[in-house]
Tab-separated table of C-alpha atoms in Angstrom:
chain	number	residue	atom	x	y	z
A	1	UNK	CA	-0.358	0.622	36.231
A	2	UNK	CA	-0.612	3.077	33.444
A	3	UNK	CA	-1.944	5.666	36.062
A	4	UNK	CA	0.609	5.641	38.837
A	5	UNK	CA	2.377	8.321	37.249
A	6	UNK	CA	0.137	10.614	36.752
A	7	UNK	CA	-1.295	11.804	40.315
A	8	UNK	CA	-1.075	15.484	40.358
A	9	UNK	CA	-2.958	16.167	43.814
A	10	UNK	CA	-3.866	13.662	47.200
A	11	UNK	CA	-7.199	14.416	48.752
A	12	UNK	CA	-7.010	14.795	52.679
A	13	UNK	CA	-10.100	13.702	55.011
A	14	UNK	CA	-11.544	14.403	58.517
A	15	UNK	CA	-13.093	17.611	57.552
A	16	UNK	CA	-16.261	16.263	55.575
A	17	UNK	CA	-18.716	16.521	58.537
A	18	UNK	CA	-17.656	20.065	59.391
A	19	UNK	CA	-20.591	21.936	57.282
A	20	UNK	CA	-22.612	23.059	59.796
A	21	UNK	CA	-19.870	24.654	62.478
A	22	UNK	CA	-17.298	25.598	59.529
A	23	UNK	CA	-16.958	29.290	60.244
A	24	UNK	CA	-16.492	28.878	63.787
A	25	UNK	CA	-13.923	25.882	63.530
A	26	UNK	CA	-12.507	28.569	61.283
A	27	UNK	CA	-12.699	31.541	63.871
A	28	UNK	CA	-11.007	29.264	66.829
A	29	UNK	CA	-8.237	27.988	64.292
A	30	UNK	CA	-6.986	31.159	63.043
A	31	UNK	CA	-7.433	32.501	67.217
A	32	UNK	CA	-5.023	29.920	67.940
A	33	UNK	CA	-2.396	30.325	65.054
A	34	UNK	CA	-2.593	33.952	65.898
A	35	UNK	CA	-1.617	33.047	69.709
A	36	UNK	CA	0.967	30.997	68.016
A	37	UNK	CA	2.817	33.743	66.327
A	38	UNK	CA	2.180	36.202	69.400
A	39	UNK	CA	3.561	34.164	72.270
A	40	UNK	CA	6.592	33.067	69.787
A	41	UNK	CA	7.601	36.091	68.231
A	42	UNK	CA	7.647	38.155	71.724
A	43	UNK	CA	10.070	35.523	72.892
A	44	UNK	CA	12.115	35.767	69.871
A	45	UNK	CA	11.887	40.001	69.781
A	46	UNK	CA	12.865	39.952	73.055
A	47	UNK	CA	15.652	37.777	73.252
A	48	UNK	CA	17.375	39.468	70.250
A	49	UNK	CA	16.722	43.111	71.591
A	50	UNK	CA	18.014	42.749	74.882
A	51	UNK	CA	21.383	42.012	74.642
A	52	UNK	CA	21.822	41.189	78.248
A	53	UNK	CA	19.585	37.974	76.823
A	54	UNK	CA	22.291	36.905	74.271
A	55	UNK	CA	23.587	34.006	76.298
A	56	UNK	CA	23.057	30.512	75.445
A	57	UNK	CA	19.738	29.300	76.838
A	58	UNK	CA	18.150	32.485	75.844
A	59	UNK	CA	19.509	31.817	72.079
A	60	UNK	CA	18.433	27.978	72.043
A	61	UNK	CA	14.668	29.164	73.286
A	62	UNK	CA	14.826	31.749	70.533
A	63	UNK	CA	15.715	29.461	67.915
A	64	UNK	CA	12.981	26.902	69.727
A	65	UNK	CA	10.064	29.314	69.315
A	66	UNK	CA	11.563	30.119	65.677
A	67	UNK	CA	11.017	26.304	65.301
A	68	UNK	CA	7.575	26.648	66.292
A	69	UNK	CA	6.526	29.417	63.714
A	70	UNK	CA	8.688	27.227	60.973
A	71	UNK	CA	6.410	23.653	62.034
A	72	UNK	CA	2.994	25.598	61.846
A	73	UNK	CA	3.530	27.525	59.209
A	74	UNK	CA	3.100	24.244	57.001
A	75	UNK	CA	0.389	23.559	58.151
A	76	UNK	CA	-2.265	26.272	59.468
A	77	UNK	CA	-2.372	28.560	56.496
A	78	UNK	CA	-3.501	25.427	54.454
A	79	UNK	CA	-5.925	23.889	57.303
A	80	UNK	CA	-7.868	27.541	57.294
A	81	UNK	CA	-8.009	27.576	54.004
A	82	UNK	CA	-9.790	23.797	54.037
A	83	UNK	CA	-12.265	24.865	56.311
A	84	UNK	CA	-13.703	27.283	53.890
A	85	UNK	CA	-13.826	24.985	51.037
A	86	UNK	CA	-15.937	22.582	50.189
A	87	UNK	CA	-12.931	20.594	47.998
A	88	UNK	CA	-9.955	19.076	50.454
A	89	UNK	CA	-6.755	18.604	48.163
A	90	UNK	CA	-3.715	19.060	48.171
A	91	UNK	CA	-1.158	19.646	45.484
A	92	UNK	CA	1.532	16.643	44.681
A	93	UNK	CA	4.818	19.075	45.724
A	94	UNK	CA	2.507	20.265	48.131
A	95	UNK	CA	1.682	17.139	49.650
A	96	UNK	CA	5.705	16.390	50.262
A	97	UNK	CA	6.652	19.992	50.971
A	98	UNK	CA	4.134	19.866	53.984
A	99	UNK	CA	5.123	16.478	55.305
A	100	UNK	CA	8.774	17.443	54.988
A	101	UNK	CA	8.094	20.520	57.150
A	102	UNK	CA	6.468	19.119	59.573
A	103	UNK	CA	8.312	15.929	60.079
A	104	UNK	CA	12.050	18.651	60.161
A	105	UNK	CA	10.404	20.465	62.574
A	106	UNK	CA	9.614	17.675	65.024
A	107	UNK	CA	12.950	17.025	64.181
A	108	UNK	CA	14.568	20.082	64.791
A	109	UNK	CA	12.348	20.607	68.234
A	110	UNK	CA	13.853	17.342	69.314
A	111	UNK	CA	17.581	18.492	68.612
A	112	UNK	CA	17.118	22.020	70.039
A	113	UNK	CA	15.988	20.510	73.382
A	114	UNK	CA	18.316	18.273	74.020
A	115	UNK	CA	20.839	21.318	72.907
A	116	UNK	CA	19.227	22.953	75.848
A	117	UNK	CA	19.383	19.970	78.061
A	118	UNK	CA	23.261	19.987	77.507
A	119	UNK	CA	23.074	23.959	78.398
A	120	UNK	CA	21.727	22.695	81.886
A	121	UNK	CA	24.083	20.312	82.470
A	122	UNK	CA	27.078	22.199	81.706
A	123	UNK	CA	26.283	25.023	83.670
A	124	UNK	CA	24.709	23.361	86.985
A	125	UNK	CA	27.205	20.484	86.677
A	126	UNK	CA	30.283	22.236	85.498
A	127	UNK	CA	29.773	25.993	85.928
A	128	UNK	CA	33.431	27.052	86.509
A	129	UNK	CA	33.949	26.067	82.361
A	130	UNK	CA	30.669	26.934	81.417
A	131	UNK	CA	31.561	29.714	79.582
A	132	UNK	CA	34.196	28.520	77.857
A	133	UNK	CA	32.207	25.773	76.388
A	134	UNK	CA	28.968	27.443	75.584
A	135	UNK	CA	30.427	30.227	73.477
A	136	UNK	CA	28.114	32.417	71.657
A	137	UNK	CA	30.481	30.534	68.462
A	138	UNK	CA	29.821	27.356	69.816
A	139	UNK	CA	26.257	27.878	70.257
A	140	UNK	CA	26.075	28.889	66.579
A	141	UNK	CA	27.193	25.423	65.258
A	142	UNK	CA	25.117	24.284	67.561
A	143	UNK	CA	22.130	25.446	66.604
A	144	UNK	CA	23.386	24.716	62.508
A	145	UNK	CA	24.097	21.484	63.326
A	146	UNK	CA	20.609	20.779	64.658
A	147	UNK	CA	19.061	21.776	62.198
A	148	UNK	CA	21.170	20.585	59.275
A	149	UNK	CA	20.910	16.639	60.855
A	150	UNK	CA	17.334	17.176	61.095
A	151	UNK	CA	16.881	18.532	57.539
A	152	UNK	CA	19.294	15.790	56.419
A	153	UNK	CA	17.125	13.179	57.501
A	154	UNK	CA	14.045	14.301	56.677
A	155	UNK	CA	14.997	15.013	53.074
A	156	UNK	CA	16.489	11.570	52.644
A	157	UNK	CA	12.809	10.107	53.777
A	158	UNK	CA	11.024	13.161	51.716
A	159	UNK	CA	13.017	12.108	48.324
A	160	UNK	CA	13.125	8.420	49.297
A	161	UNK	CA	9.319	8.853	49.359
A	162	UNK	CA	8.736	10.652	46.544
A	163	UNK	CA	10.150	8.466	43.968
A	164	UNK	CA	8.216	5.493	45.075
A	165	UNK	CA	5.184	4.300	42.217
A	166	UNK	CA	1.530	5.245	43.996
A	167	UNK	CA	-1.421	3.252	43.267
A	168	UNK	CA	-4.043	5.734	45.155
A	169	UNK	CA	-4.496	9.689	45.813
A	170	UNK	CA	-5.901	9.865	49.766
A	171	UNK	CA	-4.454	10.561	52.712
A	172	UNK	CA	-6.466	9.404	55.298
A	173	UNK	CA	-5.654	12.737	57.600
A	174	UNK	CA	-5.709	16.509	57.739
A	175	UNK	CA	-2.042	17.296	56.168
A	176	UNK	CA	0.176	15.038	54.134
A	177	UNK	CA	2.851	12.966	56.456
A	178	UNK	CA	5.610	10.801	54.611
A	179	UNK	CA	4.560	7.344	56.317
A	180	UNK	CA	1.025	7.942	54.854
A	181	UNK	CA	2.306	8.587	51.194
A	182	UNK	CA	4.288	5.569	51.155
A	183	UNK	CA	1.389	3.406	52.089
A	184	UNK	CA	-0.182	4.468	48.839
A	185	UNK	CA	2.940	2.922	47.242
A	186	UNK	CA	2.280	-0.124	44.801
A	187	UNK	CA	4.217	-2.422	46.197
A	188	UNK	CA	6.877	-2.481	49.946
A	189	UNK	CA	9.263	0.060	50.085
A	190	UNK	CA	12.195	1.126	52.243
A	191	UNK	CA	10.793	3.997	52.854
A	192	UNK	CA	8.206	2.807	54.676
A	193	UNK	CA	10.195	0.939	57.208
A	194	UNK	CA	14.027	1.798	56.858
A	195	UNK	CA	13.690	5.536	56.939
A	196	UNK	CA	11.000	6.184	59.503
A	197	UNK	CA	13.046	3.628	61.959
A	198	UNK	CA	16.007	5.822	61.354
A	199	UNK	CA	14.115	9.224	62.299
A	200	UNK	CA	12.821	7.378	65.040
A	201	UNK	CA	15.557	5.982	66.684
A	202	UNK	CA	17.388	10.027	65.797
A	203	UNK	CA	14.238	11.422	68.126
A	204	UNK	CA	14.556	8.270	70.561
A	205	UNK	CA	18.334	8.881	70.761
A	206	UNK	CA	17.400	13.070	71.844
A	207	UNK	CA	14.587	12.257	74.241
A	208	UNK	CA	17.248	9.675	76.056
A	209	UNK	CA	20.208	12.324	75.994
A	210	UNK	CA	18.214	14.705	78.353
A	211	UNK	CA	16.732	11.955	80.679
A	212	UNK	CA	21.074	11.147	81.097
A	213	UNK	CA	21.379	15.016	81.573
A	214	UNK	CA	18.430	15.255	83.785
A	215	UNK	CA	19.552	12.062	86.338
A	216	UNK	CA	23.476	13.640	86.380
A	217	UNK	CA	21.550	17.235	86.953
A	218	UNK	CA	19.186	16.166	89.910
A	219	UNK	CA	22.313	14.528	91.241
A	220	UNK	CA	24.632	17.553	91.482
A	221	UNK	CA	21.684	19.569	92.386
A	222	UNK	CA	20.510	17.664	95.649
A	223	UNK	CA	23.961	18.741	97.537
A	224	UNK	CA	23.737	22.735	97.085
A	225	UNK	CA	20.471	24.673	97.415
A	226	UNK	CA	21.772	27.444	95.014
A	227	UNK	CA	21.806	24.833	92.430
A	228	UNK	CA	18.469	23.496	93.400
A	229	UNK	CA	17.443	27.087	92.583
A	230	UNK	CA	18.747	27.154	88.771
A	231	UNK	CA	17.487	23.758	88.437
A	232	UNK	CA	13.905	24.357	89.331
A	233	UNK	CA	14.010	27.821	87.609
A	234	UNK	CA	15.240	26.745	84.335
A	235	UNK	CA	15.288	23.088	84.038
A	236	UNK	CA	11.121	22.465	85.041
A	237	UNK	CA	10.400	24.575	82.036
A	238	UNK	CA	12.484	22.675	79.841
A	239	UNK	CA	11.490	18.963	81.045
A	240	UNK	CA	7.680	20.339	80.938
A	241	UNK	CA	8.421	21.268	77.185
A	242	UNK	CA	9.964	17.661	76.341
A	243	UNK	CA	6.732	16.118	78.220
A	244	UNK	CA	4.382	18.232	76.353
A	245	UNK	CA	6.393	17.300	72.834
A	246	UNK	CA	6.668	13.793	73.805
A	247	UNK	CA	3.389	12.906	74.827
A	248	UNK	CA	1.578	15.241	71.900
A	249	UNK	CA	3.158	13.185	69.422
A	250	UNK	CA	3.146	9.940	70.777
A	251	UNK	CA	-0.761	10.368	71.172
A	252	UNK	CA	-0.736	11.152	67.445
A	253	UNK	CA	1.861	8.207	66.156
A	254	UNK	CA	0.062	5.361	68.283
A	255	UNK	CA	-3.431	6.290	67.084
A	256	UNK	CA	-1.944	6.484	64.092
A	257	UNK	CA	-0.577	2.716	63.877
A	258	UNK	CA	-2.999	1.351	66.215
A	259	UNK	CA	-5.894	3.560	66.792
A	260	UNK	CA	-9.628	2.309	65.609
A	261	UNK	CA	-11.551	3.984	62.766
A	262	UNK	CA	-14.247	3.814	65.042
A	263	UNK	CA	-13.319	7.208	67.175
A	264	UNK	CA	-15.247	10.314	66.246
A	265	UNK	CA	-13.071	12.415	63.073
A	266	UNK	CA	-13.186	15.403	66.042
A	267	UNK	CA	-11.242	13.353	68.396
A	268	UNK	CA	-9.043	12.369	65.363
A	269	UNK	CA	-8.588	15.491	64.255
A	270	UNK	CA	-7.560	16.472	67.638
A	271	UNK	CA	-5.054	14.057	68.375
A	272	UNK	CA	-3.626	14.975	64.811
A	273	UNK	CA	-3.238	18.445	65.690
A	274	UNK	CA	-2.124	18.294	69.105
A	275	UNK	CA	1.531	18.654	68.366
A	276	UNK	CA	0.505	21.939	66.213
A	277	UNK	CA	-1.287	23.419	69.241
A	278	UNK	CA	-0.162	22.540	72.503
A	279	UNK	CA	3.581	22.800	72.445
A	280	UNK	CA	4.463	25.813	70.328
A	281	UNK	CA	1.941	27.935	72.832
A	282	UNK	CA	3.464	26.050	75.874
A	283	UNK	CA	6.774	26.132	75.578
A	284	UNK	CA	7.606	30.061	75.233
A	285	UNK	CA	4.681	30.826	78.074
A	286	UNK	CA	6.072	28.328	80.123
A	287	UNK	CA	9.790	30.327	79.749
A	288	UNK	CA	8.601	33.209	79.437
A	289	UNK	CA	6.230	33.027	83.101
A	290	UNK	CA	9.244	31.192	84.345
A	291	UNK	CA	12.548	32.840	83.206
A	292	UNK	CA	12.783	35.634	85.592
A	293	UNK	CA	14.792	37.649	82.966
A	294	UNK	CA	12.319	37.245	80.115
A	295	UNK	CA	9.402	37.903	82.139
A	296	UNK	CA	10.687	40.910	83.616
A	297	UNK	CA	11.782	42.515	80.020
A	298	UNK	CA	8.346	41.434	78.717
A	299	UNK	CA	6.349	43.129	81.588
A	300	UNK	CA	8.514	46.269	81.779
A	301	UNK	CA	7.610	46.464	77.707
A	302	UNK	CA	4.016	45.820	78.213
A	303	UNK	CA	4.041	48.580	80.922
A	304	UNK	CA	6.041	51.163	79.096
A	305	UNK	CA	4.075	50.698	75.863
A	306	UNK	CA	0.459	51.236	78.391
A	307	UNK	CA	2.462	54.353	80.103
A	308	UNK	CA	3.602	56.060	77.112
A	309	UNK	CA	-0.338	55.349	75.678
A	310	UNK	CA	-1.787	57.124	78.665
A	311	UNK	CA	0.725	59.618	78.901
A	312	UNK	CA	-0.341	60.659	74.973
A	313	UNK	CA	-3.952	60.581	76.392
């Protein structure tokens, strides 16, 4: 028992059978991350240069797509560097800096969109007070609110965790998650059932808030055709992005509990990374091909940039 003490790094797994297509697992990865930061930080430079974008939903999406850059950045600059070694470890702070990352930024993505989901209801459902509600001050505390609860409870499982006695080093996945750590722990812990059920029932509690806004929203909206307008034109983005977080991670947290050992480490590592892929490249090209005023100021920079290029030519 000596021993438990003294564990400076975990190992990680699913990338041991990788030898032969490294570089090109590689190539696609770092594609990807580099889509990532393109399709986020366009949304984000063009929400806060246009100031006819500084209204509420245009400030929750920006601080969504910040979310994005925040959740991946834990864990793609680490994954490409895997890939190129032949050694898959990760550091003991490492380990819990990563997981507490990644679990604050499914977190915070949970938060933020039901934020937005209270945006849409306010302003299909009650638009004569809208903007006396959704001030830009409001909006603010909002947004510091959602993050500081989801920070809150993700450092309460992250120390909770990290004070608990280990009896092994390996985490059976690609990147370190809390729940994993603590089933390395010697003996039962409350921070293998207490703290997860809290964060759980704190994402449960979100996801149910916007199905109530949704039902009150397609209520309002079925009597008035203008409303049926806003609804489609900024509400479908917002449900699709809930879907798309909902199902990527409940893939990944089922398989995780229940899944067999027998599925191929590709399919694994798949379902692992879903939630690092899918949603933060869906969500701002979903508002950004659907939000008529973001896709306009997006276009009309794309073309001015090519017209000022050929114009030098």
């Amino acid at each position: 028992m000596d021993n438990v003490s003294i564990i400076t790094v975990f190992t990680l797994s699913g990338l041991s059978d990788i030898a032969n297509y490294r570089v090109i697992l590689f190539v696609l990865t770092l594609l990807c991350y580099c889509v990532i930061w393109l399709v986020n930080v366009t949304i984000i430079v063009t929400v806060i240069v246009d100031k006819k974008l500084h209204e509420p939903m245009y400030i929750f999406l920006c601080s969504l797509c910040f979310n994005g850059l925040y959740g991946t950045a834990a864990f793609y600059p680490k994954f490409l560097y895997d890939l190129l070694s032949t050694t898959h470890v990760i550091s003991y702070a490492g380990c819990f800096l990563q997981g507490f990352v990644l679990h604050s930024a499914v977190a915070a993505d949970f938060s933020l969109l039901a934020l937005m989901a209270y945006d849409r209801y306010v302003a299909i459902c009650r638009p004569l007070v809208y903007h006396s509600i959704m001030t830009k001050q409001r909006v603010c505390i909002l947004i510091f609110f959602a993050w500081i609860i989801a920070f809150y409870f993700l450092l309460m499982s992250t120390i909770t965790t990290a004070i608990l006695r280990l009896c092994g080093s390996h985490i059976p996945k690609i990147y370190c998650i809390n729940w994993l750590i603590a089933n390395l722990a010697c003996s039962a812990s409350v921070a293998k059932i207490v703290i997860p059920a809290f964060s759980y029932t704190f994402c449960f509690g979100n996801v149910c808030f916007v199905f109530w806004s949704y039902v009150h929203l397609i209520k309002t909206c079925q009597s008035s055709k203008e409303n049926m307008g806003k609804f489609m034109q900024t509400c479908v983005p917002h449900l699709f992005s809930l879907t798309v977080v909902v199902v990527s991670l409940l893939f990944d947290l089922l398989y995780m509990r229940f899944g067999s050992k027998e599925i191929a480490q590709s399919v694994q590592n798949f379902m692992a990374m879903e939630f690092l892929l899918i949603p933060p490249i869906m969500n701002p090209l979903m508002y950004g091909f659907k939000l008529t005023k973001i896709r306009k100021r997006v276009l009309n920079f794309i073309c001015g940039k090519s017209s000022a290029f050929r114009f030098k030519s």
